[in-house]
Tab-separated table of C-alpha atoms and ligand atoms in Angstrom:
chain	number	residue	atom	x	y	z
A	1	MET	CA	3.678	-33.426	-6.440
A	2	ALA	CA	7.421	-34.003	-6.677
A	3	ILE	CA	8.619	-37.471	-5.717
A	4	LYS	CA	10.918	-37.227	-2.646
A	5	SER	CA	14.001	-39.129	-1.693
A	6	LEU	CA	13.462	-42.652	-0.382
A	7	VAL	CA	14.351	-43.080	3.252
A	8	PRO	CA	13.760	-46.739	4.054
A	9	PRO	CA	12.961	-47.844	7.607
A	10	VAL	CA	15.640	-49.516	9.702
A	11	ARG	CA	14.654	-53.190	9.818
A	12	THR	CA	16.182	-56.238	11.388
A	13	LEU	CA	16.547	-58.825	8.657
A	14	MET	CA	16.115	-62.364	9.935
A	15	GLY	CA	14.673	-64.017	6.881
A	16	PRO	CA	16.280	-66.129	4.142
A	17	GLY	CA	18.205	-63.096	2.832
A	18	PRO	CA	19.078	-60.392	2.420
A	19	SER	CA	20.361	-60.341	5.976
A	20	ASP	CA	21.469	-57.362	8.042
A	21	VAL	CA	24.268	-55.509	6.269
A	22	HIS	CA	27.045	-54.407	8.559
A	23	PRO	CA	27.404	-50.599	8.931
A	24	ARG	CA	31.090	-50.889	7.944
A	25	VAL	CA	29.984	-52.425	4.666
A	26	LEU	CA	27.426	-49.680	4.003
A	27	SER	CA	29.939	-46.953	4.722
A	28	ALA	CA	32.548	-48.602	2.427
A	29	MET	CA	29.947	-48.511	-0.337
A	30	ALA	CA	29.517	-44.724	0.047
A	31	ARG	CA	33.213	-44.080	-0.760
A	32	PRO	CA	34.124	-42.214	-3.984
A	33	THR	CA	33.595	-44.134	-7.223
A	34	ILE	CA	36.783	-44.471	-9.271
A	35	GLY	CA	37.385	-45.927	-12.738
A	36	HIS	CA	37.298	-49.689	-13.023
A	37	LEU	CA	40.739	-49.720	-14.666
A	38	ASP	CA	42.170	-47.278	-12.112
A	39	PRO	CA	45.307	-48.872	-10.565
A	40	VAL	CA	43.810	-48.447	-7.088
A	41	PHE	CA	40.743	-50.428	-8.165
A	42	VAL	CA	42.805	-53.048	-10.010
A	43	ALA	CA	44.806	-53.546	-6.812
A	44	MET	CA	41.545	-54.069	-4.936
A	45	MET	CA	40.486	-56.672	-7.458
A	46	ASP	CA	43.620	-58.683	-6.627
A	47	GLU	CA	42.868	-58.438	-2.940
A	48	MET	CA	39.280	-59.490	-3.632
A	49	LYS	CA	40.469	-62.705	-5.200
A	50	GLU	CA	42.728	-63.453	-2.214
A	51	LEU	CA	39.853	-62.703	0.240
A	52	LEU	CA	37.458	-64.923	-1.660
A	53	GLN	CA	40.080	-67.722	-1.786
A	54	TYR	CA	40.245	-67.431	1.976
A	55	ALA	CA	36.444	-67.615	2.388
A	56	PHE	CA	36.103	-70.543	-0.022
A	57	ARG	CA	39.213	-72.279	1.361
A	58	THR	CA	40.728	-72.723	-2.095
A	59	LYS	CA	43.779	-71.914	-4.158
A	60	ASN	CA	41.714	-71.811	-7.367
A	61	GLN	CA	43.009	-69.000	-9.606
A	62	LEU	CA	39.561	-68.487	-11.091
A	63	THR	CA	37.910	-67.148	-7.977
A	64	ILE	CA	35.950	-63.923	-8.614
A	65	PRO	CA	32.693	-62.142	-7.817
A	66	VAL	CA	30.218	-62.296	-10.701
A	67	SER	CA	28.649	-58.819	-11.125
A	68	ALA	CA	25.074	-59.975	-10.423
A	69	PRO	CA	23.167	-61.875	-7.729
A	70	GLY	CA	23.494	-65.514	-6.734
A	71	SER	CA	21.192	-66.677	-9.465
A	72	ALA	CA	23.699	-65.350	-12.005
A	73	GLY	CA	26.486	-67.207	-10.239
A	74	MET	CA	24.393	-70.340	-10.631
A	75	GLU	CA	23.840	-69.619	-14.306
A	76	THR	CA	27.538	-68.882	-14.822
A	77	CYS	CA	28.414	-72.357	-13.595
A	78	PHE	CA	25.897	-74.112	-15.827
A	79	VAL	CA	26.320	-72.191	-19.094
A	80	ASN	CA	30.124	-72.577	-18.901
A	81	LEU	CA	30.488	-76.192	-17.814
A	82	VAL	CA	27.497	-77.803	-19.559
A	83	GLU	CA	27.106	-78.075	-23.295
A	84	PRO	CA	24.063	-79.073	-25.369
A	85	GLY	CA	23.597	-82.815	-25.284
A	86	ASP	CA	25.390	-83.308	-21.949
A	87	LYS	CA	23.782	-85.178	-19.102
A	88	VAL	CA	23.826	-83.671	-15.584
A	89	ILE	CA	22.634	-85.272	-12.363
A	90	VAL	CA	20.735	-82.735	-10.336
A	91	CYS	CA	19.908	-83.360	-6.683
A	92	GLN	CA	16.661	-81.676	-5.674
A	93	ASN	CA	15.470	-81.317	-2.078
A	94	GLY	CA	14.030	-77.832	-2.245
A	95	VAL	CA	13.500	-74.747	-4.415
A	96	PHE	CA	17.024	-74.148	-5.495
A	97	GLY	CA	17.701	-77.652	-6.848
A	98	GLY	CA	14.692	-77.040	-9.077
A	99	ARG	CA	16.371	-73.952	-10.479
A	100	MET	CA	19.492	-76.013	-11.219
A	101	LYS	CA	17.353	-78.440	-13.244
A	102	GLU	CA	15.884	-75.442	-15.130
A	103	ASN	CA	19.407	-74.217	-15.891
A	104	VAL	CA	20.482	-77.622	-17.283
A	105	GLU	CA	17.420	-77.769	-19.543
A	106	ARG	CA	17.918	-74.264	-20.836
A	107	VAL	CA	21.505	-75.064	-21.816
A	108	GLY	CA	20.094	-77.850	-23.981
A	109	ALA	CA	21.393	-80.641	-21.762
A	110	THR	CA	19.527	-83.457	-20.028
A	111	PRO	CA	18.948	-83.378	-16.271
A	112	VAL	CA	18.649	-86.588	-14.286
A	113	LEU	CA	16.853	-85.822	-11.021
A	114	VAL	CA	17.776	-87.281	-7.623
A	115	GLU	CA	14.873	-86.282	-5.467
A	116	ASP	CA	14.581	-86.082	-1.709
A	117	ASN	CA	11.771	-84.724	0.472
A	118	TRP	CA	11.814	-81.054	1.352
A	119	GLY	CA	13.463	-80.632	4.718
A	120	GLU	CA	15.778	-83.617	4.188
A	121	ALA	CA	19.413	-83.698	3.126
A	122	VAL	CA	20.375	-85.179	-0.270
A	123	ASP	CA	20.621	-88.972	0.138
A	124	PRO	CA	24.148	-90.081	-0.920
A	125	ASN	CA	22.872	-93.551	-1.787
A	126	LYS	CA	20.365	-92.160	-4.260
A	127	LEU	CA	23.166	-90.177	-5.885
A	128	ARG	CA	25.278	-93.307	-6.130
A	129	GLY	CA	22.334	-95.122	-7.746
A	130	ALA	CA	21.815	-92.383	-10.299
A	131	LEU	CA	25.526	-92.354	-11.178
A	132	LYS	CA	25.497	-96.171	-11.674
A	133	ALA	CA	22.469	-95.901	-13.924
A	134	ASN	CA	23.949	-92.981	-15.901
A	135	PRO	CA	27.617	-93.672	-16.554
A	136	ASP	CA	27.622	-90.996	-19.263
A	137	ALA	CA	26.787	-88.192	-16.810
A	138	LYS	CA	29.207	-85.242	-17.011
A	139	ALA	CA	28.448	-83.433	-13.817
A	140	VAL	CA	26.659	-83.637	-10.467
A	141	ALA	CA	24.898	-80.517	-9.146
A	142	PHE	CA	23.504	-80.010	-5.660
A	143	VAL	CA	22.693	-77.319	-3.105
A	144	HIS	CA	24.885	-77.391	-0.009
A	145	ALA	CA	22.577	-75.257	2.175
A	146	GLU	CA	18.939	-75.419	1.011
A	147	THR	CA	17.606	-72.068	2.100
A	148	SER	CA	14.010	-73.013	1.259
A	149	THR	CA	13.987	-75.747	3.948
A	150	GLY	CA	16.978	-75.258	6.273
A	151	ALA	CA	18.589	-78.593	5.385
A	152	CYS	CA	22.331	-79.020	5.000
A	153	SER	CA	23.658	-81.792	2.703
A	154	ASP	CA	26.968	-83.549	3.131
A	155	ALA	CA	28.883	-81.765	0.398
A	156	ARG	CA	32.162	-83.549	1.162
A	157	LEU	CA	30.588	-87.015	0.704
A	158	LEU	CA	28.523	-86.032	-2.354
A	159	CYS	CA	31.670	-84.643	-4.085
A	160	GLU	CA	33.612	-87.771	-3.183
A	161	ILE	CA	30.921	-89.961	-4.781
A	162	ALA	CA	30.757	-87.763	-7.888
A	163	ARG	CA	34.527	-88.034	-8.250
A	164	GLU	CA	34.375	-91.833	-8.058
A	165	TYR	CA	32.297	-91.636	-11.245
A	166	ASP	CA	34.552	-89.030	-12.807
A	167	CYS	CA	31.925	-86.318	-12.719
A	168	LEU	CA	32.446	-82.597	-12.236
A	169	THR	CA	30.640	-81.072	-9.262
A	170	ILE	CA	28.598	-77.879	-9.285
A	171	VAL	CA	27.737	-76.680	-5.789
A	172	ASP	CA	25.327	-73.990	-4.596
A	173	ALA	CA	26.895	-72.376	-1.528
A	174	VAL	CA	24.815	-69.218	-1.532
A	175	THR	CA	23.712	-69.636	2.079
A	176	SER	CA	26.639	-71.705	3.383
A	177	LEU	CA	29.642	-69.461	2.516
A	178	GLY	CA	30.849	-67.829	5.734
A	179	GLY	CA	28.162	-69.514	7.865
A	180	SER	CA	28.900	-73.282	7.727
A	181	PRO	CA	32.038	-75.374	7.248
A	182	LEU	CA	32.891	-75.357	3.539
A	183	GLU	CA	36.143	-76.587	2.034
A	184	VAL	CA	36.373	-76.117	-1.721
A	185	ASP	CA	39.814	-77.676	-2.211
A	186	ALA	CA	39.691	-80.386	0.458
A	187	TRP	CA	36.290	-81.565	-0.740
A	188	GLY	CA	37.290	-81.410	-4.439
A	189	ILE	CA	34.513	-79.060	-5.526
A	190	ASP	CA	34.861	-78.083	-9.240
A	191	ALA	CA	32.457	-75.168	-9.529
A	192	ILE	CA	30.853	-73.238	-6.706
A	193	TYR	CA	28.770	-70.102	-6.472
A	194	SER	CA	27.540	-68.016	-3.540
A	195	GLY	CA	25.835	-64.729	-2.779
A	196	ALA	CA	26.968	-61.591	-0.934
A	197	GLN	CA	23.718	-61.024	1.021
A	198	LYS	CA	23.456	-64.127	3.159
A	199	CYS	CA	26.253	-64.993	5.589
A	200	LEU	CA	28.753	-62.403	4.337
A	201	SER	CA	26.771	-59.385	5.726
A	202	CYS	CA	26.933	-57.574	2.426
A	203	THR	CA	24.265	-56.145	0.100
A	204	PRO	CA	22.635	-58.305	-2.595
A	205	GLY	CA	23.889	-58.174	-6.164
A	206	LEU	CA	27.223	-59.972	-6.220
A	207	SER	CA	27.951	-63.670	-6.575
A	208	PRO	CA	31.356	-65.021	-5.543
A	209	VAL	CA	32.314	-68.056	-7.703
A	210	SER	CA	35.306	-70.376	-7.897
A	211	PHE	CA	36.403	-72.978	-10.479
A	212	SER	CA	38.950	-75.787	-10.113
A	213	GLU	CA	41.653	-76.399	-12.743
A	214	ARG	CA	39.634	-79.309	-14.003
A	215	ALA	CA	36.662	-77.005	-14.500
A	216	VAL	CA	38.746	-74.395	-16.242
A	217	GLU	CA	40.128	-77.079	-18.613
A	218	THR	CA	36.584	-78.158	-19.357
A	219	ILE	CA	35.582	-74.571	-20.173
A	220	LYS	CA	38.640	-73.974	-22.351
A	221	SER	CA	38.040	-77.172	-24.355
A	222	ARG	CA	34.356	-76.580	-25.073
A	223	LYS	CA	33.119	-77.684	-28.488
A	224	THR	CA	30.462	-74.951	-28.598
A	225	LYS	CA	30.529	-71.244	-27.672
A	226	VAL	CA	28.964	-70.327	-24.311
A	227	GLN	CA	25.493	-69.083	-25.285
A	228	SER	CA	25.712	-66.152	-22.852
A	229	TRP	CA	28.168	-63.426	-23.876
A	230	PHE	CA	28.052	-61.794	-20.448
A	231	MET	CA	28.716	-64.941	-18.473
A	232	ASP	CA	31.242	-66.545	-20.818
A	233	LEU	CA	34.192	-67.079	-18.463
A	234	ASN	CA	36.609	-67.237	-21.359
A	235	LEU	CA	35.909	-63.517	-21.773
A	236	VAL	CA	35.410	-62.638	-18.082
A	237	MET	CA	38.841	-64.208	-17.321
A	238	GLY	CA	40.442	-61.521	-19.504
A	239	TYR	CA	39.089	-58.914	-17.100
A	240	TRP	CA	39.521	-60.593	-13.740
A	241	GLY	CA	42.238	-63.055	-14.567
A	242	GLY	CA	45.186	-61.160	-16.103
A	243	ALA	CA	47.402	-59.621	-13.418
A	244	SER	CA	49.219	-57.232	-15.746
A	245	LYS	CA	46.763	-56.435	-18.555
A	246	ARG	CA	43.065	-56.260	-17.934
A	247	ALA	CA	40.799	-55.997	-20.919
A	248	TYR	CA	37.490	-54.207	-20.655
A	249	HIS	CA	34.605	-56.636	-20.466
A	250	HIS	CA	31.897	-54.863	-18.510
A	251	THR	CA	31.986	-51.996	-16.036
A	252	ALA	CA	32.452	-53.565	-12.634
A	253	PRO	CA	29.953	-52.474	-9.968
A	254	ILE	CA	32.662	-50.468	-8.229
A	255	ASN	CA	30.856	-49.427	-5.058
A	256	ALA	CA	29.209	-52.791	-4.562
A	257	LEU	CA	32.636	-54.335	-4.748
A	258	TYR	CA	33.933	-51.931	-2.098
A	259	GLY	CA	31.185	-53.377	0.085
A	260	LEU	CA	32.094	-57.013	-0.583
A	261	HIS	CA	35.771	-56.194	-0.014
A	262	GLU	CA	34.925	-54.722	3.395
A	263	ALA	CA	32.659	-57.639	4.255
A	264	LEU	CA	35.466	-60.107	3.440
A	265	VAL	CA	38.052	-58.078	5.348
A	266	MET	CA	35.676	-58.350	8.354
A	267	LEU	CA	35.339	-62.085	7.824
A	268	GLN	CA	39.149	-62.372	7.856
A	269	GLU	CA	39.362	-60.247	11.023
A	270	GLU	CA	36.834	-62.480	12.752
A	271	GLY	CA	38.393	-65.665	11.366
A	272	LEU	CA	36.412	-67.976	9.127
A	273	LYS	CA	36.242	-70.763	11.665
A	274	ASN	CA	35.149	-68.331	14.351
A	275	SER	CA	32.382	-67.172	12.039
A	276	TRP	CA	31.211	-70.808	11.551
A	277	ALA	CA	31.324	-71.272	15.345
A	278	ARG	CA	29.333	-68.054	15.917
A	279	HIS	CA	26.607	-69.152	13.540
A	280	ARG	CA	26.424	-72.577	15.266
A	281	ARG	CA	26.304	-71.039	18.772
A	282	ASN	CA	23.633	-68.498	17.910
A	283	HIS	CA	21.516	-71.246	16.415
A	284	GLU	CA	21.719	-73.115	19.735
A	285	ILE	CA	20.543	-69.972	21.588
A	286	LEU	CA	17.606	-69.461	19.175
A	287	ARG	CA	16.758	-73.133	19.289
A	288	ALA	CA	16.449	-73.180	23.105
A	289	GLY	CA	13.926	-70.343	22.885
A	290	ILE	CA	11.950	-71.777	20.005
A	291	GLU	CA	11.637	-75.156	21.712
A	292	ALA	CA	10.715	-73.595	25.065
A	293	MET	CA	7.867	-71.851	23.251
A	294	GLY	CA	6.698	-75.244	22.021
A	295	LEU	CA	7.525	-74.765	18.326
A	296	LYS	CA	9.405	-77.429	16.404
A	297	PHE	CA	12.156	-77.595	13.785
A	298	ILE	CA	11.213	-79.409	10.588
A	299	VAL	CA	14.764	-80.568	9.775
A	300	LYS	CA	16.228	-83.364	11.839
A	301	GLU	CA	18.954	-82.286	14.171
A	302	GLN	CA	22.106	-83.521	12.382
A	303	ASP	CA	21.014	-81.957	9.069
A	304	ARG	CA	20.021	-78.530	10.373
A	305	LEU	CA	21.549	-75.365	9.049
A	306	PRO	CA	22.487	-72.980	11.869
A	307	GLN	CA	21.841	-69.939	9.687
A	308	LEU	CA	18.351	-70.890	8.447
A	309	ASN	CA	15.840	-72.179	10.960
A	310	ALA	CA	12.608	-73.615	9.585
A	311	VAL	CA	10.136	-73.781	12.467
A	312	THR	CA	6.524	-74.915	12.604
A	313	VAL	CA	3.642	-72.456	12.811
A	314	PRO	CA	1.333	-73.284	15.746
A	315	GLU	CA	-2.005	-74.883	14.880
A	316	GLY	CA	-4.692	-72.399	13.801
A	317	VAL	CA	-2.304	-69.412	13.414
A	318	ASP	CA	-2.282	-67.403	10.172
A	319	GLU	CA	1.456	-67.156	9.729
A	320	ALA	CA	1.250	-64.177	7.360
A	321	VAL	CA	-0.490	-62.076	10.048
A	322	VAL	CA	2.355	-62.839	12.459
A	323	ARG	CA	4.992	-61.778	9.925
A	324	LYS	CA	3.106	-58.600	9.184
A	325	ARG	CA	2.891	-57.730	12.890
A	326	LEU	CA	6.581	-58.524	13.407
A	327	LEU	CA	7.374	-56.073	10.606
A	328	ASN	CA	4.943	-53.325	11.674
A	329	GLU	CA	5.366	-53.489	15.417
A	330	PHE	CA	9.002	-54.589	15.731
A	331	ASN	CA	10.624	-53.694	12.392
A	332	LEU	CA	11.617	-57.366	12.236
A	333	GLU	CA	11.522	-59.466	9.080
A	334	ILE	CA	11.408	-63.264	9.102
A	335	GLY	CA	10.667	-65.500	6.110
A	336	ALA	CA	7.614	-67.470	4.996
A	337	GLY	CA	7.595	-71.090	3.920
A	338	LEU	CA	7.912	-71.795	0.201
A	339	GLY	CA	6.148	-74.372	-2.039
A	340	ALA	CA	4.988	-77.339	-0.057
A	341	LEU	CA	5.946	-75.625	3.174
A	342	ALA	CA	3.970	-72.430	2.521
A	343	GLY	CA	1.709	-71.540	5.497
A	344	LYS	CA	3.291	-74.324	7.600
A	345	VAL	CA	6.659	-72.864	8.586
A	346	TRP	CA	8.536	-69.711	9.259
A	347	ARG	CA	12.131	-69.385	8.123
A	348	ILE	CA	14.223	-67.520	10.683
A	349	GLY	CA	17.611	-66.528	9.347
A	350	LEU	CA	20.650	-66.040	11.461
A	351	MET	CA	23.027	-65.009	8.763
A	352	GLY	CA	26.175	-62.921	8.881
A	353	TYR	CA	25.776	-59.692	10.851
A	354	ALA	CA	22.200	-60.705	11.676
A	355	SER	CA	23.525	-63.673	13.599
A	356	ARG	CA	23.933	-62.014	16.962
A	357	PRO	CA	22.412	-62.425	20.428
A	358	GLY	CA	20.463	-59.150	20.494
A	359	ASN	CA	18.578	-60.202	17.339
A	360	ILE	CA	17.730	-63.575	18.803
A	361	LEU	CA	16.222	-62.006	21.949
A	362	LEU	CA	14.296	-59.518	19.839
A	363	CYS	CA	12.897	-62.279	17.614
A	364	LEU	CA	11.963	-64.598	20.454
A	365	GLY	CA	10.456	-61.812	22.575
A	366	ALA	CA	8.466	-60.413	19.657
A	367	LEU	CA	7.200	-63.809	18.514
A	368	ASP	CA	6.160	-64.661	22.107
A	369	ALA	CA	4.350	-61.360	22.476
A	370	ILE	CA	2.437	-61.610	19.212
A	371	LEU	CA	1.571	-65.323	19.465
A	372	THR	CA	0.390	-64.844	23.059
A	373	ASP	CA	-1.704	-61.824	22.006
A	374	MET	CA	-3.259	-63.947	19.251
A	375	GLY	CA	-4.150	-66.667	21.753
A	376	ALA	CA	-1.916	-69.246	20.029
A	377	ALA	CA	-1.231	-72.499	21.803
A	378	ILE	CA	2.353	-71.807	22.900
A	379	HIS	CA	4.167	-71.801	26.198
A	380	SER	CA	4.068	-68.072	26.762
A	381	GLY	CA	6.899	-66.267	28.582
A	382	HIS	CA	9.512	-69.045	28.429
A	383	ALA	CA	11.408	-68.406	25.222
A	384	VAL	CA	13.654	-65.501	26.207
A	385	LYS	CA	14.468	-67.127	29.571
A	386	ALA	CA	15.514	-70.389	27.902
A	387	ALA	CA	17.644	-68.543	25.344
A	388	ASN	CA	19.307	-66.521	28.122
A	389	GLU	CA	20.261	-69.687	29.917
A	390	VAL	CA	22.098	-71.001	26.877
A	391	MET	CA	23.635	-67.661	26.168
A	392	MET	CA	24.967	-67.157	29.662
A	393	ALA	CA	26.124	-70.767	30.237
A	394	LYS	CA	29.830	-70.824	30.859
B	401	LIG	C1	19.355	-66.831	-2.152
B	401	LIG	C2	19.740	-68.118	-2.832
B	401	LIG	C3	19.985	-68.170	-4.235
B	401	LIG	C4	19.718	-67.019	-5.133
B	401	LIG	O1	20.516	-65.894	-4.858
B	401	LIG	P1	20.010	-64.477	-5.424
B	401	LIG	O2	21.099	-63.545	-4.940
B	401	LIG	O3	18.692	-64.252	-4.808
B	401	LIG	O4	19.950	-64.563	-6.884
B	401	LIG	C5	20.430	-69.388	-4.758
B	401	LIG	N1	20.565	-70.456	-3.987
B	401	LIG	C6	20.309	-70.435	-2.658
B	401	LIG	C7	20.520	-71.663	-1.881
B	401	LIG	C8	19.933	-69.258	-2.026
B	401	LIG	O5	19.640	-69.235	-0.735
């Protein structure tokens, strides 16, 4: 039998990413493919840089989308800034800090771990202690928005501390970009990477990155060659950097970049600060419903990410059954807990285009219906009402 075209179902994506892609982004991606050195495309690349500078709040010249997912943006930062034998302080309070440590080791450098419990923000005092004990550290790496737990760390303060000890900073902003306040220049961030599929309402597969002048100097004055040819920014800069002459490095993912361009145009139309405020407000609406149902947030209030809500699974409920029913009966995807939190929490994402009131009511109504049907110990029938009250409050 011949294999037929794939027609995927229409889902509502309220997990840890990918999140709902805006229809404008999808339609931009269906436009005609042109050559990656076509003047029209080259002009778009210049606009892309400007749009990303806007989103990151930076004037950094080296601000580009890496042609691969967020993990490749992470790796780009580490392979370019860290050399064999260097020492890097890595703050770990969830899954992604663990990946940073792995990156440092694979470069042939030594990671020094600053560990905090999952669900907590990075403790600035612990970072200070590690920097005092390791005056030879070259860089500090941490995750701004830990998607595995829903905790937000104080990136401004952590960068300030790193700078006191003359360390470069490498920041994971995959889930924060576009969704939470983030100031690359004002906070003195040296290297930052993000992803297209979280709060930017775009498809997965692209990783916006930005590097300060200090970081670029560090890359240019490396003693050793970057071990990855594809990610070596000295080479990538020849493609993305030069305004007049662009040298072929790799074929840019043309249509994917149309999508990111459209997503960033939309961010500019909404206004970055309005987008941050929308994510915050929608979190408040969801929160009212979740708490009215009797579920709890695992992250303490001041450290909570608005775009990633880790909430407790009621006693005796098989969380995987609930997620399966949400998908089958409501076309709704939410995330499971990872690592130590597996089976104990759900991760409800309110990212980008997915962060809108209709989604919140769908999620609360569907959760209420399924948990009630399963006989779970929740306050049935209150969630949507509580959310409506916050939503309609003047
Ligand atoms: C999603 C995510 C990543 C990885 O991005 P991919 O696009 O899946 O490679 C890295 N860090 C954080 C905090 C994330 O949420």
